[in-house]
Amino acid sequence: MEKLKLSEIAAACNGTYNTDCEINGVCIDTRKITKGCLFICIKGERFDAHQFAAEALEKGAAAVMIHQKTDVDGSFVMVDDTSKALLALGGYYRSKFELNLVGLTGSVGKTTTKEFVYLVLNEKFKTVKTLGNLNNEIGLPQMLFHLDSSTQAAVIEMGMNHFGEIHRLTAAAKPTIALITNIGTSHIENLGSRQGILKAKLEILDGLEKGSTLILNGDNDLLKEVKNDDYNILFFGVENGDFKAKNISSSENETSFDVEYFGKTQRLVIPTIGIHNVYNALAAFAVGYCLGIEPEKCADGLKKYTPEGMRQKSVVKNGVTFIEDCYNASPDSMRAAVNTLAGITANRRIAVFSDMLELGDYSETAHREVGRMTAEAGIDYLLTVGDMSRFTALEAKECKMENVFHFDTKQELTEKLLEIIKAGDAVIFKASRGMKLEDVIHSLYDRWGK
């Protein structure tokens, strides 16, 4: 982070300060205090960091930001709301730099697409990307503070649960290119409908200058209908788009395809599987094209991808292909998981599913849809665990799928898996993060083949 004066920070946040000093970083966690930083006292639902203000100064913070009377012996900025001031300060700091900034959102695929875009941009530019899940009103400004005078590009992910959130995020990030991966059903309980989700995602335009490029999924039923003469809209897709994937082929751990664009063709190879990842890579290629990166360089960047954490990571153990995809789940990503499993060459295909969370009144319907699509995809086995996944199993059985099993505990599910899996099978694990389906994976790995 480039240095700022405390007086400058106070002005950016419409606050007041007592004594001026120099700030060389921003921190919201006393465990991560660095000498000379500004410690911002965020008040959350479970804790109030104002109680740690004095500790932050003792650990080396140059100043603290507060919004209530706090006993501190040192420099401070007083603002109306520290959470809002954090985002405002991030936006002010971002405005100090001229760089290519890709603002990215969508119902599913944001994180993988972010990784693809980063790899493409990093072939030509010194690039910053969103780390972990720092994509909300507290996390995004922290990523903006990673910018400095040497940064040439950034890929900033934007998440949301309600209307207005992306508006505030994009106002701070000020993207030069906006990208929407798709419109699905995530957070439909808060936004009312998929049309509501589309409206919320399109708030990303609020921070995009007129005449800038907006990149959309041309195969998504809602996004393909988006029209706005104020922006240069480009589409990517398999069926429709300015950037189209052709001649798609997959092996055990990689997918290759041609991208056709404006009369040209480039062969791409990505070290992961699933048609949804073809879309993610297409989006990244489109961004690279818009920023003048040579197609061969875009291809080189995409080849360097490695799946993060439990995001569709493929592991082969004793002849069985295991696909770990337990980071998150929604009806759309569940469909992608089913399609991925269906496309794998294997003796038998086994789906292990647990609950999708935060679906509200739509939950039973969504879980039943997963059961139906699993049966229709010709998957050989379906094993489920979790209260709502009971409906997934029931629907699959009603659709005449034969090998369907629901369990009350992960241990029972694990025992059944150990009973049925054989060399040559493919198994996918998919659930919301809160279900901790990785417990089954770890137990299985400890015992499979021994």
XYZ file of C-alpha atoms in Angstrom:
450
model
C 0.000 0.000 0.000
C 1.170 3.519 -0.801
C 1.490 5.842 2.207
C -1.368 8.149 3.182
C -1.653 10.977 5.696
C -4.208 10.564 8.463
C -5.613 13.977 7.514
C -6.097 12.678 3.956
C -7.915 9.598 5.257
C -10.179 11.721 7.451
C -11.141 13.885 4.469
C -11.861 10.828 2.297
C -14.173 9.413 4.978
C -15.852 12.691 6.009
C -14.303 12.273 9.423
C -12.212 14.235 11.896
C -8.794 13.488 13.356
C -6.723 14.628 16.328
C -3.052 14.502 15.305
C -1.712 13.884 11.826
C 0.604 10.989 11.051
C 1.641 8.757 8.178
C -0.172 5.499 7.419
C 1.431 2.649 5.456
C -1.306 0.014 5.697
C -4.843 -0.761 6.818
C -5.810 -3.527 9.232
C -9.049 -4.735 10.889
C -7.583 -7.640 12.897
C -5.219 -7.053 15.840
C -3.563 -10.400 15.078
C -2.335 -8.910 11.799
C -1.164 -5.495 13.009
C 1.869 -4.097 11.180
C 3.925 -1.159 12.340
C 2.571 2.118 10.972
C -0.842 0.812 9.896
C -4.311 2.238 10.497
C -6.436 -0.081 12.639
C -10.117 0.261 11.728
C -12.455 -0.687 14.574
C -15.246 -2.635 12.863
C -18.360 -3.339 14.925
C -19.816 -6.695 13.925
C -22.722 -8.811 15.104
C -20.598 -10.817 17.549
C -17.792 -8.423 18.504
C -16.842 -4.769 18.590
C -13.221 -4.030 17.665
C -13.359 -0.703 19.484
C -12.379 -2.663 22.599
C -9.090 -3.526 20.881
C -8.171 0.037 19.843
C -5.646 0.576 22.631
C -4.119 -2.856 22.002
C -3.701 -2.022 18.307
C -1.737 1.113 19.151
C 0.421 -0.814 21.604
C 1.213 -3.360 18.881
C 2.471 -0.660 16.504
C -0.548 0.783 14.691
C 0.070 4.450 13.866
C -3.595 5.365 14.373
C -7.067 3.924 14.845
C -10.375 4.662 13.144
C -13.373 4.765 15.486
C -17.038 5.761 15.406
C -17.720 5.971 19.125
C -15.932 7.427 22.109
C -12.983 5.166 22.856
C -10.186 5.558 25.382
C -7.059 5.711 23.218
C -3.710 7.374 23.770
C -2.656 8.147 20.230
C -3.790 9.303 16.810
C -7.319 8.553 15.713
C -9.906 9.310 13.038
C -13.528 9.670 14.118
C -16.169 8.756 11.508
C -19.908 8.089 11.496
C -19.583 4.373 10.703
C -16.259 2.524 10.464
C -17.612 -0.181 8.116
C -18.864 2.397 5.632
C -15.679 4.424 6.067
C -13.569 1.365 5.248
C -15.303 1.028 1.880
C -15.106 4.777 1.252
C -11.396 4.755 2.013
C -10.901 1.793 -0.320
C -12.661 3.705 -3.084
C -10.579 6.816 -2.470
C -7.368 4.816 -2.491
C -8.367 2.999 -5.704
C -8.973 6.375 -7.419
C -5.284 7.269 -6.992
C -4.240 4.700 -9.624
C -4.621 4.399 -13.393
C -4.876 0.689 -14.166
C -6.968 -1.988 -15.848
C -9.464 -3.240 -13.270
C -11.816 -6.106 -14.073
C -14.928 -6.141 -11.893
C -16.423 -9.606 -11.816
C -19.703 -10.995 -10.494
C -22.208 -13.768 -11.206
C -24.348 -16.413 -9.513
C -21.744 -19.175 -9.799
C -18.226 -19.505 -11.147
C -16.946 -16.152 -9.850
C -13.907 -17.502 -8.063
C -12.747 -19.873 -10.808
C -13.295 -17.206 -13.459
C -11.348 -14.745 -11.301
C -8.448 -17.192 -11.215
C -8.576 -17.665 -15.005
C -8.715 -13.913 -15.622
C -5.805 -13.333 -13.254
C -3.659 -15.928 -15.022
C -4.400 -14.349 -18.402
C -3.719 -10.781 -17.255
C -0.593 -11.757 -15.376
C 0.964 -12.861 -18.666
C 1.283 -9.187 -19.598
C 0.615 -7.068 -16.523
C 1.615 -7.060 -12.877
C -1.777 -8.087 -11.524
C -3.590 -8.111 -8.182
C -6.527 -10.458 -7.571
C -9.152 -10.940 -4.876
C -7.841 -13.346 -2.261
C -10.091 -15.970 -0.675
C -13.616 -14.717 -0.135
C -12.764 -11.029 0.305
C -15.524 -9.995 -2.093
C -17.938 -8.096 0.178
C -18.088 -4.604 1.667
C -15.462 -5.465 4.279
C -13.238 -7.670 2.112
C -13.213 -5.742 -1.178
C -11.618 -2.548 0.191
C -8.933 -4.673 1.835
C -8.070 -5.977 -1.637
C -7.957 -2.450 -3.045
C -5.284 -1.578 -0.475
C -3.045 -4.149 -2.210
C -2.725 -1.763 -5.164
C 0.413 0.317 -5.489
C 2.240 2.337 -8.120
C 3.644 -0.839 -9.716
C 0.218 -2.500 -10.194
C -0.896 -2.599 -13.817
C -4.092 -4.651 -13.549
C -6.482 -6.065 -10.965
C -9.261 -8.656 -10.900
C -11.790 -7.795 -8.213
C -14.591 -10.223 -7.361
C -17.923 -8.827 -6.136
C -20.409 -10.882 -4.165
C -23.835 -9.914 -2.875
C -26.912 -11.102 -1.001
C -29.184 -8.090 -1.379
C -29.934 -5.182 -3.692
C -27.517 -2.268 -3.402
C -24.449 -4.253 -2.374
C -22.833 -4.469 -5.812
C -23.721 -0.814 -6.371
C -21.569 0.101 -3.366
C -18.778 -2.294 -4.297
C -18.482 -1.158 -7.910
C -18.588 2.503 -6.851
C -15.464 1.826 -4.798
C -13.653 -0.468 -7.248
C -14.396 1.624 -10.370
C -13.881 -1.211 -12.896
C -12.639 -0.485 -16.397
C -14.139 -3.786 -17.618
C -17.163 -5.549 -16.099
C -17.846 -9.274 -16.365
C -20.949 -11.257 -15.346
C -20.519 -15.037 -15.469
C -24.200 -16.048 -15.322
C -27.546 -15.473 -13.636
C -28.772 -18.422 -11.587
C -30.749 -18.816 -8.385
C -28.216 -18.083 -5.636
C -29.732 -15.713 -3.025
C -33.131 -15.890 -4.703
C -34.724 -15.842 -1.233
C -33.490 -12.248 -0.786
C -33.979 -11.006 -4.336
C -37.345 -12.565 -5.168
C -36.696 -13.920 -8.654
C -33.984 -14.507 -11.231
C -34.989 -11.175 -12.776
C -34.250 -9.634 -9.387
C -30.863 -11.341 -9.364
C -30.153 -9.957 -12.849
C -31.057 -6.450 -11.674
C -28.754 -6.786 -8.655
C -25.848 -8.091 -10.750
C -26.242 -5.316 -13.328
C -25.566 -2.814 -10.551
C -21.934 -3.437 -11.512
C -22.522 -0.913 -14.306
C -22.969 1.833 -11.718
C -19.197 2.038 -11.290
C -18.291 1.460 -14.946
C -17.599 4.468 -17.151
C -19.778 4.904 -20.222
C -18.181 3.393 -23.308
C -16.391 0.690 -21.336
C -16.707 -3.028 -22.067
C -19.258 -5.326 -20.445
C -18.641 -9.059 -20.985
C -21.620 -11.417 -20.587
C -22.507 -15.095 -20.940
C -24.292 -15.335 -24.282
C -25.797 -18.732 -23.454
C -27.476 -17.540 -20.267
C -31.160 -16.978 -20.956
C -31.277 -13.648 -19.111
C -27.846 -12.214 -19.870
C -28.123 -12.804 -23.621
C -31.058 -10.376 -23.683
C -29.148 -7.528 -22.013
C -28.939 -4.423 -24.173
C -27.359 -1.105 -23.231
C -26.032 1.355 -25.791
C -23.901 3.065 -23.162
C -21.466 0.125 -23.094
C -19.545 -2.086 -25.489
C -21.205 -5.445 -24.800
C -19.409 -8.649 -25.785
C -20.720 -12.173 -25.305
C -19.035 -15.536 -24.749
C -20.604 -18.977 -24.996
C -20.794 -22.381 -26.604
C -23.962 -21.684 -28.578
C -23.928 -17.881 -28.817
C -21.305 -15.195 -28.529
C -18.477 -13.182 -29.950
C -16.154 -15.729 -28.296
C -17.431 -19.263 -28.977
C -16.044 -22.600 -27.822
C -15.877 -25.307 -30.500
C -14.453 -28.831 -30.738
C -14.563 -29.413 -26.988
C -12.850 -32.563 -25.727
C -11.990 -33.771 -22.225
C -9.595 -36.261 -20.696
C -9.122 -37.273 -17.071
C -7.861 -33.923 -15.787
C -8.048 -31.411 -18.621
C -10.324 -29.919 -21.238
C -9.308 -28.577 -24.633
C -11.308 -26.548 -27.134
C -11.066 -23.950 -29.891
C -12.223 -20.419 -29.222
C -13.522 -18.708 -32.347
C -13.598 -14.912 -32.228
C -13.899 -12.247 -34.892
C -12.763 -14.556 -37.688
C -9.859 -16.040 -35.730
C -9.309 -19.297 -33.822
C -7.163 -20.160 -30.801
C -6.765 -23.592 -29.213
C -7.073 -23.536 -25.409
C -6.232 -26.232 -22.867
C -7.334 -25.923 -19.244
C -6.181 -28.375 -16.553
C -9.688 -29.010 -15.195
C -12.935 -30.578 -16.380
C -16.570 -29.575 -16.811
C -18.394 -27.500 -19.392
C -18.841 -24.724 -16.814
C -15.063 -24.299 -16.776
C -15.111 -23.886 -20.549
C -17.374 -20.881 -19.984
C -15.069 -19.560 -17.260
C -12.038 -19.836 -19.531
C -13.895 -18.225 -22.448
C -14.712 -15.242 -20.238
C -11.060 -14.894 -19.265
C -9.934 -15.120 -22.894
C -12.427 -12.374 -23.788
C -10.968 -10.139 -21.082
C -7.474 -10.799 -22.393
C -8.542 -9.919 -25.919
C -10.067 -6.642 -24.737
C -6.818 -5.696 -22.999
C -4.645 -6.458 -26.006
C -3.041 -9.662 -24.746
C -1.887 -11.964 -27.523
C -4.083 -15.081 -27.886
C -1.092 -17.373 -27.420
C -0.292 -15.598 -24.151
C -3.895 -16.008 -23.020
C -3.601 -19.734 -23.743
C -0.314 -19.922 -21.814
C -1.927 -18.301 -18.788
C -4.947 -20.593 -18.778
C -2.697 -23.666 -18.828
C -1.294 -22.615 -15.442
C -4.598 -22.981 -13.605
C -4.772 -25.203 -10.525
C -8.087 -25.738 -8.675
C -8.284 -23.941 -5.325
C -9.199 -25.816 -2.156
C -12.203 -28.070 -2.751
C -13.344 -26.431 -5.981
C -13.711 -29.427 -8.297
C -10.278 -30.761 -7.475
C -9.674 -34.111 -9.180
C -7.798 -36.792 -7.232
C -7.056 -40.346 -8.424
C -6.588 -42.960 -5.694
C -6.250 -46.677 -6.301
C -7.954 -46.466 -9.671
C -10.902 -44.283 -8.601
C -11.299 -40.675 -9.750
C -12.560 -38.520 -6.870
C -13.779 -34.988 -7.594
C -13.781 -32.773 -4.509
C -16.284 -29.933 -4.942
C -17.393 -29.057 -1.419
C -16.600 -25.357 -1.281
C -20.114 -24.174 -2.054
C -23.323 -25.284 -3.699
C -26.357 -23.839 -5.452
C -28.828 -25.329 -7.945
C -26.687 -23.999 -10.776
C -23.385 -25.363 -9.487
C -25.106 -28.676 -8.688
C -26.178 -28.897 -12.312
C -22.591 -28.207 -13.357
C -21.409 -30.978 -11.029
C -23.885 -33.464 -12.480
C -22.866 -32.541 -16.024
C -19.196 -32.858 -15.117
C -19.713 -36.319 -13.656
C -21.829 -37.404 -16.628
C -19.044 -36.367 -19.000
C -16.307 -38.390 -17.315
C -15.200 -41.658 -18.885
C -15.647 -44.205 -16.080
C -17.058 -47.652 -15.408
C -19.621 -46.180 -13.033
C -20.430 -42.615 -11.992
C -21.307 -41.979 -8.354
C -22.756 -38.707 -7.020
C -22.398 -37.914 -3.316
C -24.524 -34.880 -2.418
C -25.468 -33.020 0.736
C -27.554 -29.924 1.366
C -27.532 -26.595 -0.435
C -27.967 -23.877 2.188
C -29.611 -20.432 2.187
C -32.349 -21.253 -0.313
C -35.287 -20.310 1.923
C -38.726 -21.384 0.704
C -37.166 -22.550 -2.577
C -35.097 -25.214 -0.811
C -37.299 -28.300 -1.244
C -37.964 -27.511 -4.897
C -34.263 -26.923 -5.558
C -33.202 -30.175 -3.899
C -35.826 -32.096 -5.850
C -34.527 -30.544 -9.062
C -31.061 -31.902 -8.263
C -32.515 -35.383 -7.826
C -34.340 -35.152 -11.136
C -31.338 -33.886 -13.096
C -29.136 -36.610 -11.561
C -31.550 -39.301 -12.680
C -31.942 -37.790 -16.148
C -28.148 -37.554 -16.589
C -27.824 -41.333 -16.264
C -25.667 -41.259 -13.140
C -25.225 -44.793 -11.770
C -25.384 -44.114 -8.026
C -26.710 -41.277 -5.880
C -25.798 -41.106 -2.183
C -27.138 -38.257 -0.045
C -26.881 -37.033 3.527
C -28.590 -34.042 5.131
C -32.124 -32.946 5.974
C -32.924 -31.292 2.646
C -30.983 -33.794 0.529
C -33.638 -36.306 1.548
C -35.789 -34.619 -1.117
C -32.995 -35.066 -3.677
C -33.038 -38.811 -3.059
C -36.838 -39.014 -3.080
C -37.094 -37.195 -6.413
C -34.396 -39.350 -8.009
C -36.300 -42.468 -6.955
C -39.534 -41.039 -8.341
C -37.682 -40.526 -11.636
C -36.941 -44.289 -11.658
C -33.268 -44.022 -10.724
C -32.367 -47.389 -9.216
C -29.301 -46.980 -7.005
C -30.339 -44.193 -4.652
C -29.399 -44.126 -0.960
C -30.066 -41.536 1.717
C -28.271 -41.572 5.065
C -28.780 -39.892 8.413
C -25.056 -39.680 9.144
C -21.837 -39.148 7.217
C -20.412 -42.285 8.783
C -23.202 -44.434 7.323
C -22.662 -42.818 3.924
C -18.926 -43.475 4.100
C -19.480 -47.148 4.917
C -21.768 -47.519 1.907
C -19.257 -45.820 -0.371
C -16.513 -48.156 0.780
C -18.835 -51.042 0.045
C -19.689 -50.073 -3.524
C -16.725 -48.215 -5.094
C -14.382 -50.098 -7.398
C -11.358 -49.235 -9.505
C -12.501 -47.477 -12.672
C -15.307 -45.540 -10.941
C -15.680 -41.755 -10.743
C -17.102 -40.129 -7.607
C -18.076 -36.489 -7.158
C -18.713 -34.811 -3.787
C -20.854 -31.672 -3.768
C -22.508 -29.643 -0.993
C -22.582 -26.237 0.622
C -19.524 -25.453 2.700
C -21.498 -25.573 5.930
C -22.299 -29.266 5.455
C -18.600 -30.205 5.756
C -18.886 -33.047 3.263
C -15.091 -33.160 3.223
C -15.420 -35.216 6.420
C -16.569 -38.071 4.189
C -13.715 -37.472 1.753
C -11.041 -37.571 4.427
C -12.487 -40.687 6.043
C -12.754 -42.366 2.662
C -9.164 -41.543 1.692
C -7.905 -42.956 4.980
C -9.571 -46.299 4.348
C -10.007 -46.792 0.594
C -7.741 -49.458 -0.835
C -6.307 -50.532 2.517
